[in-house]
Coordinates of C-alpha atoms and ligand atoms in Angstrom, one line a residue:
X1 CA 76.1 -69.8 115.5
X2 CA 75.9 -70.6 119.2
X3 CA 72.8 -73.2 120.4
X4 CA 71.2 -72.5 123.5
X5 CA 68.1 -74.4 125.2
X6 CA 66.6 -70.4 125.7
X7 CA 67.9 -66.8 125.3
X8 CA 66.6 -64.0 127.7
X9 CA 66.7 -60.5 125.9
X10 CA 67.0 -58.2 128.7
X11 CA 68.7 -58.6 132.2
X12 CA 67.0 -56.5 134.2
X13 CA 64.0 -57.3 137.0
X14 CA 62.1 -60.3 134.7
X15 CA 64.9 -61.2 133.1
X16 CA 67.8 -61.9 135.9
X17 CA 65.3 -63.8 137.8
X18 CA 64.5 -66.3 134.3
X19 CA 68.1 -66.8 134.0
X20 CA 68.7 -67.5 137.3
X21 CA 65.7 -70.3 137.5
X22 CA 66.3 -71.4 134.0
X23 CA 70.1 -72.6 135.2
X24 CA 69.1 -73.7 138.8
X25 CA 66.7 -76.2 136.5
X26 CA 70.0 -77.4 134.5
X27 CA 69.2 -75.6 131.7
X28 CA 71.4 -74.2 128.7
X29 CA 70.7 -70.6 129.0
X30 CA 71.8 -67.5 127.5
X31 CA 71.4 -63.7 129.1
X32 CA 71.7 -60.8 126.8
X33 CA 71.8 -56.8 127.7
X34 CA 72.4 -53.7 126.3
X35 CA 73.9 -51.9 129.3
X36 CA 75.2 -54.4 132.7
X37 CA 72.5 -54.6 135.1
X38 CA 71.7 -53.2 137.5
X39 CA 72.1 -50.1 136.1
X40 CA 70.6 -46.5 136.0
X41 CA 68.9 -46.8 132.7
X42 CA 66.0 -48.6 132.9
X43 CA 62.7 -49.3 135.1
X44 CA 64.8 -51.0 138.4
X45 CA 67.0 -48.2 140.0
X46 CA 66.5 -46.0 142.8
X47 CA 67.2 -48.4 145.7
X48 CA 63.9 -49.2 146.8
X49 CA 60.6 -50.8 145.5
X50 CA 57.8 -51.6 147.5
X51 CA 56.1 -55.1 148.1
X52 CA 52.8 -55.3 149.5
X53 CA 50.1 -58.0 149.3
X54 CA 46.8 -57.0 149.5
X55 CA 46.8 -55.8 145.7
X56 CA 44.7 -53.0 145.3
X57 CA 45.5 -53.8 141.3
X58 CA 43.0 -56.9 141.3
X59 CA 43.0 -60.3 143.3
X60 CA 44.7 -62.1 140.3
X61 CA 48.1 -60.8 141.4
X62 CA 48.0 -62.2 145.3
X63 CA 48.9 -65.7 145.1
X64 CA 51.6 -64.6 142.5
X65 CA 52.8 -61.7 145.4
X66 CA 52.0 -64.2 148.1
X67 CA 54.8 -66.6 146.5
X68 CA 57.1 -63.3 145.8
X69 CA 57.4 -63.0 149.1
X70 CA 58.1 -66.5 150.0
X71 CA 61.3 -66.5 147.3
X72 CA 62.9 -63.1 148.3
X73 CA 62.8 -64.4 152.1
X74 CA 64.7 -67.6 150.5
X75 CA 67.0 -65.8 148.6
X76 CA 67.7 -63.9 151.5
X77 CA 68.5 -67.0 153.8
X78 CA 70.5 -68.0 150.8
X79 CA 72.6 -65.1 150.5
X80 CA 72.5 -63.8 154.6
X81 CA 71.7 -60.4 153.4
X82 CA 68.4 -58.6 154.1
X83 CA 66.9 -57.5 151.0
X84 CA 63.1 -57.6 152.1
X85 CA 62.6 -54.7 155.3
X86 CA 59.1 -54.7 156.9
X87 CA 57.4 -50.9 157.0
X88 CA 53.7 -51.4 156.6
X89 CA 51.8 -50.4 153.8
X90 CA 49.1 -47.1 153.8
X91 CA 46.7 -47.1 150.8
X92 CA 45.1 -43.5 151.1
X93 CA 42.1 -41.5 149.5
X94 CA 38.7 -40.6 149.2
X95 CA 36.7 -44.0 150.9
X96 CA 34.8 -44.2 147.0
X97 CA 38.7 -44.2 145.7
X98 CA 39.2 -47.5 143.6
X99 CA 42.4 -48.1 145.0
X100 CA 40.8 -48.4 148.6
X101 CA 38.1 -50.6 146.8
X102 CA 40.9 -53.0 145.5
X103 CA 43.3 -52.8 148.3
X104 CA 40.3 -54.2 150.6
X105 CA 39.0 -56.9 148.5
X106 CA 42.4 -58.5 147.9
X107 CA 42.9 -57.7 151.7
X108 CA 39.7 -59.6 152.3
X109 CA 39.5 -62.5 149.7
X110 CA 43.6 -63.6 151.0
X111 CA 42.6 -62.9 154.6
X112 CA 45.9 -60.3 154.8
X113 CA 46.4 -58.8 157.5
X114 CA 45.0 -55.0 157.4
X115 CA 43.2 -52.5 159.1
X116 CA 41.0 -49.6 158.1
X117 CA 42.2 -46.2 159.6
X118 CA 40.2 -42.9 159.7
X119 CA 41.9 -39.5 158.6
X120 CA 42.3 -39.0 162.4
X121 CA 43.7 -41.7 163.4
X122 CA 46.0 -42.0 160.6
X123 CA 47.3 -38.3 161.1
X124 CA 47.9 -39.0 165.2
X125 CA 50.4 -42.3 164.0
X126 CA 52.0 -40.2 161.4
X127 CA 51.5 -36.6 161.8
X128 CA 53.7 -36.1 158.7
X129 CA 50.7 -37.4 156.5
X130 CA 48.2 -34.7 156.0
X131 CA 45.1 -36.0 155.0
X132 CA 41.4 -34.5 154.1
X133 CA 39.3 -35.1 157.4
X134 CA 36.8 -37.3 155.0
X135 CA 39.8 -39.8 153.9
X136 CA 40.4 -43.3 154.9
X137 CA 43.5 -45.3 154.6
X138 CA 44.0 -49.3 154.4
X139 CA 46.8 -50.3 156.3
X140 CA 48.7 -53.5 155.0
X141 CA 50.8 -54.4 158.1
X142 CA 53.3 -56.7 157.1
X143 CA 54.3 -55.0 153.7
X144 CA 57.5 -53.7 153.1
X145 CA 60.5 -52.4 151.0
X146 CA 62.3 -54.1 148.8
X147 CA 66.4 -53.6 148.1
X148 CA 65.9 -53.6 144.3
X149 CA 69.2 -53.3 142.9
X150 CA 71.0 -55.6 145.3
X151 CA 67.7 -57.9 144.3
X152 CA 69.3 -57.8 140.6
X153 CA 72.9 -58.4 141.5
X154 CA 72.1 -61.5 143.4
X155 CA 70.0 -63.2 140.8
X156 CA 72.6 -63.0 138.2
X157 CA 75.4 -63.8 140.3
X158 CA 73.6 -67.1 140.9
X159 CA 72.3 -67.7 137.3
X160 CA 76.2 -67.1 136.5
X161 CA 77.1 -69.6 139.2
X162 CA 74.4 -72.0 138.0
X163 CA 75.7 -72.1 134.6
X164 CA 73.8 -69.2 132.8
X165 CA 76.0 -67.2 130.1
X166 CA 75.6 -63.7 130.5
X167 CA 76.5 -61.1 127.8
X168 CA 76.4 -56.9 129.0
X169 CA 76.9 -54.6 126.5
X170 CA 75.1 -55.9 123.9
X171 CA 72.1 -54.7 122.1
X172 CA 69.6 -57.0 120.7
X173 CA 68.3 -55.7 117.5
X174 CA 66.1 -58.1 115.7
X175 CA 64.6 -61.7 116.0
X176 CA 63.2 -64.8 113.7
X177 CA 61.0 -67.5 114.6
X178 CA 61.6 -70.7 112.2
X179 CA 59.3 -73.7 112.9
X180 CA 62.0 -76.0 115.0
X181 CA 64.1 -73.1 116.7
X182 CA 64.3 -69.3 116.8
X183 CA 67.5 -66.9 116.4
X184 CA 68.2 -63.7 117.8
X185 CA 70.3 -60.9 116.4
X186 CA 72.7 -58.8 118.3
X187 CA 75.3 -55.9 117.3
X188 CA 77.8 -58.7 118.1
X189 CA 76.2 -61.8 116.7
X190 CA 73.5 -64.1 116.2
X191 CA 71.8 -66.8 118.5
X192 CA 70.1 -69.7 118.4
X193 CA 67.4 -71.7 120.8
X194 CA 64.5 -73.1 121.4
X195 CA 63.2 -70.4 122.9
X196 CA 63.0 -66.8 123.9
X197 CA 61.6 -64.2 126.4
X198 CA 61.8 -60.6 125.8
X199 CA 61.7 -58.2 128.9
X200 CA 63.5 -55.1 127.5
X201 CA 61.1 -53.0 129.1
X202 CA 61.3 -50.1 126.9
X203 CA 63.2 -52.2 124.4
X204 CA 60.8 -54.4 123.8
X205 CA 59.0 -51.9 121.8
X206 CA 61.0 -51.9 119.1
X207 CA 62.1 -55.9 119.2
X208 CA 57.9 -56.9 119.3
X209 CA 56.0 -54.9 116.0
X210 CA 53.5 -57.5 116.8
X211 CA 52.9 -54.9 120.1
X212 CA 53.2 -51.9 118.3
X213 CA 50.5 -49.4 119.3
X214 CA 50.0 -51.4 122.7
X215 CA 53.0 -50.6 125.0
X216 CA 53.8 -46.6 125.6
X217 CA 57.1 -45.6 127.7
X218 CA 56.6 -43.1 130.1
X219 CA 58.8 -41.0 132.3
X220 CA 58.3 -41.3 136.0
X221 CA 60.3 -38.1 138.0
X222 CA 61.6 -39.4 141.2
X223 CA 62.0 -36.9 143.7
X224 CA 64.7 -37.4 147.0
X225 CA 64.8 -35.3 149.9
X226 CA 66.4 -35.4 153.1
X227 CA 64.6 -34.2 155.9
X228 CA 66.5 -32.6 158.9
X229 CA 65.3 -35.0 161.0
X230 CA 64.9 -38.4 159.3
X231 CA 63.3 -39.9 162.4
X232 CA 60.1 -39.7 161.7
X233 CA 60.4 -41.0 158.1
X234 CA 63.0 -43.9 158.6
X235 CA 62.3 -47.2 159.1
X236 CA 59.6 -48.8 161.8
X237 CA 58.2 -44.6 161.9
X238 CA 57.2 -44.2 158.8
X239 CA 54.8 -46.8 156.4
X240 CA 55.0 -46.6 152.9
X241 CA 52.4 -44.5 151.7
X242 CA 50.5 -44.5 148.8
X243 CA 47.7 -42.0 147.7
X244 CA 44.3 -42.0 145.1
X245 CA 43.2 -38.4 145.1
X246 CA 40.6 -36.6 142.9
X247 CA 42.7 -34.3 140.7
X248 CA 42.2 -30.3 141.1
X249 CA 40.1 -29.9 137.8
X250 CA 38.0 -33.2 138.7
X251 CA 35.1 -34.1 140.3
X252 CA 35.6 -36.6 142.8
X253 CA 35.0 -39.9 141.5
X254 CA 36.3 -39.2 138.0
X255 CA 39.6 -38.6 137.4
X256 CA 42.4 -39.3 140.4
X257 CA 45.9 -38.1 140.7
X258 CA 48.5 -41.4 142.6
X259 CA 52.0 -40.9 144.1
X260 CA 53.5 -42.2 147.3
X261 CA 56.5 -41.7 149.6
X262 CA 58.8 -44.4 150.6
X263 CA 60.7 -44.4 154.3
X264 CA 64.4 -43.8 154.4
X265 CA 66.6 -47.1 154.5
X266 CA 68.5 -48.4 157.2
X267 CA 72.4 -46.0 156.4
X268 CA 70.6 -44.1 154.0
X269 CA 69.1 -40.5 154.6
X270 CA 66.7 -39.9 151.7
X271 CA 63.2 -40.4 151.3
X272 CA 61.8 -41.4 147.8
X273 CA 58.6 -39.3 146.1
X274 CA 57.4 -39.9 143.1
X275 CA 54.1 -39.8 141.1
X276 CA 52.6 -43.0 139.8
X277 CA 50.3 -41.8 137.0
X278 CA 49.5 -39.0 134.4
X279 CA 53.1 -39.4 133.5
X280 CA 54.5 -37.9 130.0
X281 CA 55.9 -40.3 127.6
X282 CA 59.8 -40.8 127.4
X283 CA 60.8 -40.2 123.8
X284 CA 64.4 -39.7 122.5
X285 CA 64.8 -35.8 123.3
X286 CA 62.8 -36.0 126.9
X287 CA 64.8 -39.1 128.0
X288 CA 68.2 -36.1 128.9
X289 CA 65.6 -33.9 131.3
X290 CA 65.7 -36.0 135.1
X291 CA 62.6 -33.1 135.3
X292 CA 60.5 -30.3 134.0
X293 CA 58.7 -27.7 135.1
X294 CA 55.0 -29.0 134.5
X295 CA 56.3 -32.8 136.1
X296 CA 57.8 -30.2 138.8
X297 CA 54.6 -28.0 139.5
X298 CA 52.5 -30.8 139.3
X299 CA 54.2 -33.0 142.0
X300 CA 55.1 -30.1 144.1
X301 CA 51.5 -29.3 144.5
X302 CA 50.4 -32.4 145.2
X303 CA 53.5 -32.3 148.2
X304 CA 52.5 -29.2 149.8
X305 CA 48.9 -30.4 150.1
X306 CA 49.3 -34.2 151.2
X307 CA 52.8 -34.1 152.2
X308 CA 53.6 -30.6 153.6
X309 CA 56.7 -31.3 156.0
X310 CA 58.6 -32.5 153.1
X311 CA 57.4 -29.3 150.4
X312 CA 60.4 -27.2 152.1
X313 CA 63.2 -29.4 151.5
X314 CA 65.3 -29.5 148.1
X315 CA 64.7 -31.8 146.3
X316 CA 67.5 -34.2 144.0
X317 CA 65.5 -35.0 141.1
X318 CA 66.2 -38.6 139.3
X319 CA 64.6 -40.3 135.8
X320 CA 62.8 -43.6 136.2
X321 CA 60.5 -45.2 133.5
X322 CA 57.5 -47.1 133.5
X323 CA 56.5 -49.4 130.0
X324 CA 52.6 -50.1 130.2
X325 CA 50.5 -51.6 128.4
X326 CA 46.6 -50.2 127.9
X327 CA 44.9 -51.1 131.2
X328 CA 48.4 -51.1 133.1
X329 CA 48.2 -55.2 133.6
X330 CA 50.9 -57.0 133.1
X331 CA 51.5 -59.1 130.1
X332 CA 53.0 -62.2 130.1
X333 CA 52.9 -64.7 128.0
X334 CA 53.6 -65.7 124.3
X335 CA 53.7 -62.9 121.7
X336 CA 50.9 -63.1 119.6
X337 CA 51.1 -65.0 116.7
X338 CA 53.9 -67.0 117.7
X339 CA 55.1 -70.5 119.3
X340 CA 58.6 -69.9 120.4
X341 CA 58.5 -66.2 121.6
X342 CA 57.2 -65.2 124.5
X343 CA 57.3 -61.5 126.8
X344 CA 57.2 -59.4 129.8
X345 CA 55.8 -56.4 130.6
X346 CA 55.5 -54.6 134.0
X347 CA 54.6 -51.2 133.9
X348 CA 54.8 -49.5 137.5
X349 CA 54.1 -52.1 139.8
X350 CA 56.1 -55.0 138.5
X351 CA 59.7 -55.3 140.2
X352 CA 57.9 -57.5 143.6
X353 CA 57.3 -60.3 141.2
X354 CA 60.6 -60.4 140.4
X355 CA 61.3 -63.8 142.1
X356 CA 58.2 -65.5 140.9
X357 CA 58.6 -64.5 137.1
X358 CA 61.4 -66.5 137.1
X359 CA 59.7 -69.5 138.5
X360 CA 56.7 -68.2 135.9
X361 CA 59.1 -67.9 132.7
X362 CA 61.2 -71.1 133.4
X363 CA 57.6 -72.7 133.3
X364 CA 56.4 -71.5 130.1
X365 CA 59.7 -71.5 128.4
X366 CA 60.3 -75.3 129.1
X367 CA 56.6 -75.6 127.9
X368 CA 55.3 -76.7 131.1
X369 CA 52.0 -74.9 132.8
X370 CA 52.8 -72.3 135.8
X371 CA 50.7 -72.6 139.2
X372 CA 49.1 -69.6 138.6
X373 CA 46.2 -68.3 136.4
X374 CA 47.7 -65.3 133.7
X375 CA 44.5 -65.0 131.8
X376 CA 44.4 -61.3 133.0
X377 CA 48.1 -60.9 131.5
X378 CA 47.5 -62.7 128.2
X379 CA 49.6 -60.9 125.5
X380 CA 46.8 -61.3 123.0
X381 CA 44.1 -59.5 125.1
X382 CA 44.2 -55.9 123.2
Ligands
FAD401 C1 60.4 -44.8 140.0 C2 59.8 -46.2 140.0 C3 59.3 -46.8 141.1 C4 58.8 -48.1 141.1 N1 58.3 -48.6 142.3 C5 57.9 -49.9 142.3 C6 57.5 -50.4 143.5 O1 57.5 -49.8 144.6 N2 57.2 -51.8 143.6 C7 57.2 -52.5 142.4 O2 56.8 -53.7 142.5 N3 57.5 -52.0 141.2 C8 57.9 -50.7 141.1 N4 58.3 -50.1 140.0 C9 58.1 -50.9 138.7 C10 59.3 -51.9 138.5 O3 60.5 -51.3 138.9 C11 59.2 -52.3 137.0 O4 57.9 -52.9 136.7 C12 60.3 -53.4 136.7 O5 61.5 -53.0 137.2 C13 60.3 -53.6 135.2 O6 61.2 -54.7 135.0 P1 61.6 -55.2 133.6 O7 62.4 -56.5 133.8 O8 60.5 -55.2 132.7 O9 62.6 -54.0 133.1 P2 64.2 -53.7 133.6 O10 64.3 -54.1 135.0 O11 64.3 -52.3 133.3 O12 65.0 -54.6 132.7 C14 65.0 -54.4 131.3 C15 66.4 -54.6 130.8 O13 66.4 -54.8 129.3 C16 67.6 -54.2 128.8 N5 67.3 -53.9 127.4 C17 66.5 -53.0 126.8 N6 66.5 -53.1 125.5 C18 67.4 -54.1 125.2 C19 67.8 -54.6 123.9 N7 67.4 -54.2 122.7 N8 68.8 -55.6 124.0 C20 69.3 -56.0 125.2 N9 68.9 -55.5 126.4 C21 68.0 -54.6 126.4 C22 67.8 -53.0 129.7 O14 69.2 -52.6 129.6 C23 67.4 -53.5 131.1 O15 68.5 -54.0 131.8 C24 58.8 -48.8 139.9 C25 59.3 -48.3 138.8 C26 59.8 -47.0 138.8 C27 60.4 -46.4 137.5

């Protein structure tokens, strides 16, 4: 059996990032996947994520967003490749929407740079967004889009360089926690270390029973167009865009419906869609469908009224997948009930971090205490 300082259990988003920090600090490290990130069969594909910093999620995640940023314009200089392209940021709805709410109090709290916009004003900058005359949007104006998959590629590349083993292709399938080390269990073979982070996204549902009932998979239907005239929508024309509005059987105030439209990238000519919550969960048969009629109603609908430029063209359709936990937080931190185990989970908002969960993970692996307060991610909350 092989001895390593830690073992990673997932390569993706969370996990390249670990590695890559846990070798930069001289550490014995090994990376395990399934599949050979980045790949098309997990949470991190479709080109683009967004990164934004006044966190309409809750003030707890700025300063961790706030250092994001720092690292990806590092790892940038590192590499001289731009990963990290500046858009701006629209948070739109109803002015009672929570979203608004949280976008402005992080906006406030962190002093980040925004501006409240009326439905007028916002439609004259960017006819293309057709918004009730009552809405308001918050506009972040130095957020931007991230280049996820070349994010991924980089990280492990480094890790790799730094030292890091790295093994594609291979499915962990169960764990045990002994009281001076831990072992993992693989179609291939078993492991040991010290200790061990799981962020297998979906995967981690069946490696951590101790989460059972917590964590649901979802499916998330991305939708790419391209519009005849990708001017408006590409790059420097066209914000990210990200909307809270009362669902059609709701009365305002009670139940909201969220998607959001990304710009085009620079040598690119689609623009992304997708919707961000009353998503179905991904099970076994539903994972083969990229969509279905009811995901294809539902989002079209919501397109024709918000949208209505892009409800014409045909669409490409693509499966992405979100793994939440019950209040969509994060959760990061040990696994309950044990010493030597610890886990990630993102949801739909987590790839940004990407850089600073390394820094986070290496911390709490090596037992030493990150800069930042997790209370609201603590595994053992539910
Ligand atoms: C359509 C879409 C749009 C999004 N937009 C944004 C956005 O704009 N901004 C943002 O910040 N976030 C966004 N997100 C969320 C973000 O992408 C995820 O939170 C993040 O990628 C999750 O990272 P992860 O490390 O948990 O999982 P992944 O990056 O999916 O990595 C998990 C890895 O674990 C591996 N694995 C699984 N099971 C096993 C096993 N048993 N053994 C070995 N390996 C295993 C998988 O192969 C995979 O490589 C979006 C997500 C989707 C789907």
């Amino acid at each position: 059996m092989k001895n390593y300082d830690h073992i990673v259990v997932g390569l993706g988003t969370t996990g390249a990032f670990t590695c890559r920090t846990l070798a930069q600090r001289g550490k014995k490290v090994l990376g395990l996947d399934m599949h050979a990130p980045p790949h098309d069969q997990g949470s991190h594909h479709g080109q683009s994520r967004s990164i934004r910093r006044a966190y309409l999620e809750g003030t707890s995640y700025v300063p961790m967003v706030l250092r994001a940023w720092e690292l990806w314009r590092q790892l940038e200089q590192d590499n001289r490749q731009q990963l990290l392209y500046k858009t701006g940021n629209l948070t739109i709805g109803p002015p009672e929407s929570p979203a608004l709410h949280g976008f402005f109090k992080s906006a406030e709290k962190y002093q980040i740079a925004h501006q409240q916009l009326s439905a007028t004003e916002t439609k004259r900058n960017w006819p293309t967004l057709n918004l009730p005359d009552h809405y308001v949007a918050g506009l972040e104006v130095e957020a931007g889009i991230l280049r996820a998959e070349k994010g991924i590629k980089l990280a492990l590349l480094h890790g790799t360089s730094e030292g890091a083993t790295i093994h594609t292709s291979e499915l962990a399938t169960g764990w045990h926690e002994y009281p001076d080390k831990i072992e993992v269990h693989t179609t291939k073979s078993t492991y040991c270390s010290e200790t061990v982070l799981f962020c297998a996204d979906s995967g981690n549902l069946a490696l951590l029973p101790q989460l059972a009932g917590q964590l649901s998979c979802r499916r998330v239907p991305v939708r790419w167009v391209t519009p005849e005239n990708p001017g408006p929508f590409s790059l420097g024309n066209f914000p990210v865009n990200f909307w809270q509005v009362p669902t059609e059987s709701a009365k305002e105030g009670e139940d909201y419906d969220e998607f959001y439209s990304l710009p085009i990238l620079p040598g690119d000519k689609q623009l992304k869609i997708a919707p961000h919550n009353h998503l179905a969960p991904l099970t076994g048969e539903s994972q083969s469908a990229t969509i279905d009629t009811k995901e294809h109603e539902h989002l079209q609908k919501l397109i024709k009224r918000y949208l209505p430029s892009m409800a014409k063209l045909a669409p490409i359709h693509q499966l992405c997948r979100y793994t939440l936990t019950p209040d969509g937080n994060f959760m990061l931190g040990k696994v309950p009930g044990h010493q030597r185990a610890f886990c990630s989970v993102l949801g739909g908002h987590g790839f940004k971090f990407a850089p600073v969960l390394g820094e986070i993970f290496a911390d709490l692996l090596c037992n030493q205490s990150p800069e930042f307060d997790l209370s609201l991610f603590d595994p053992t909350r539910f």
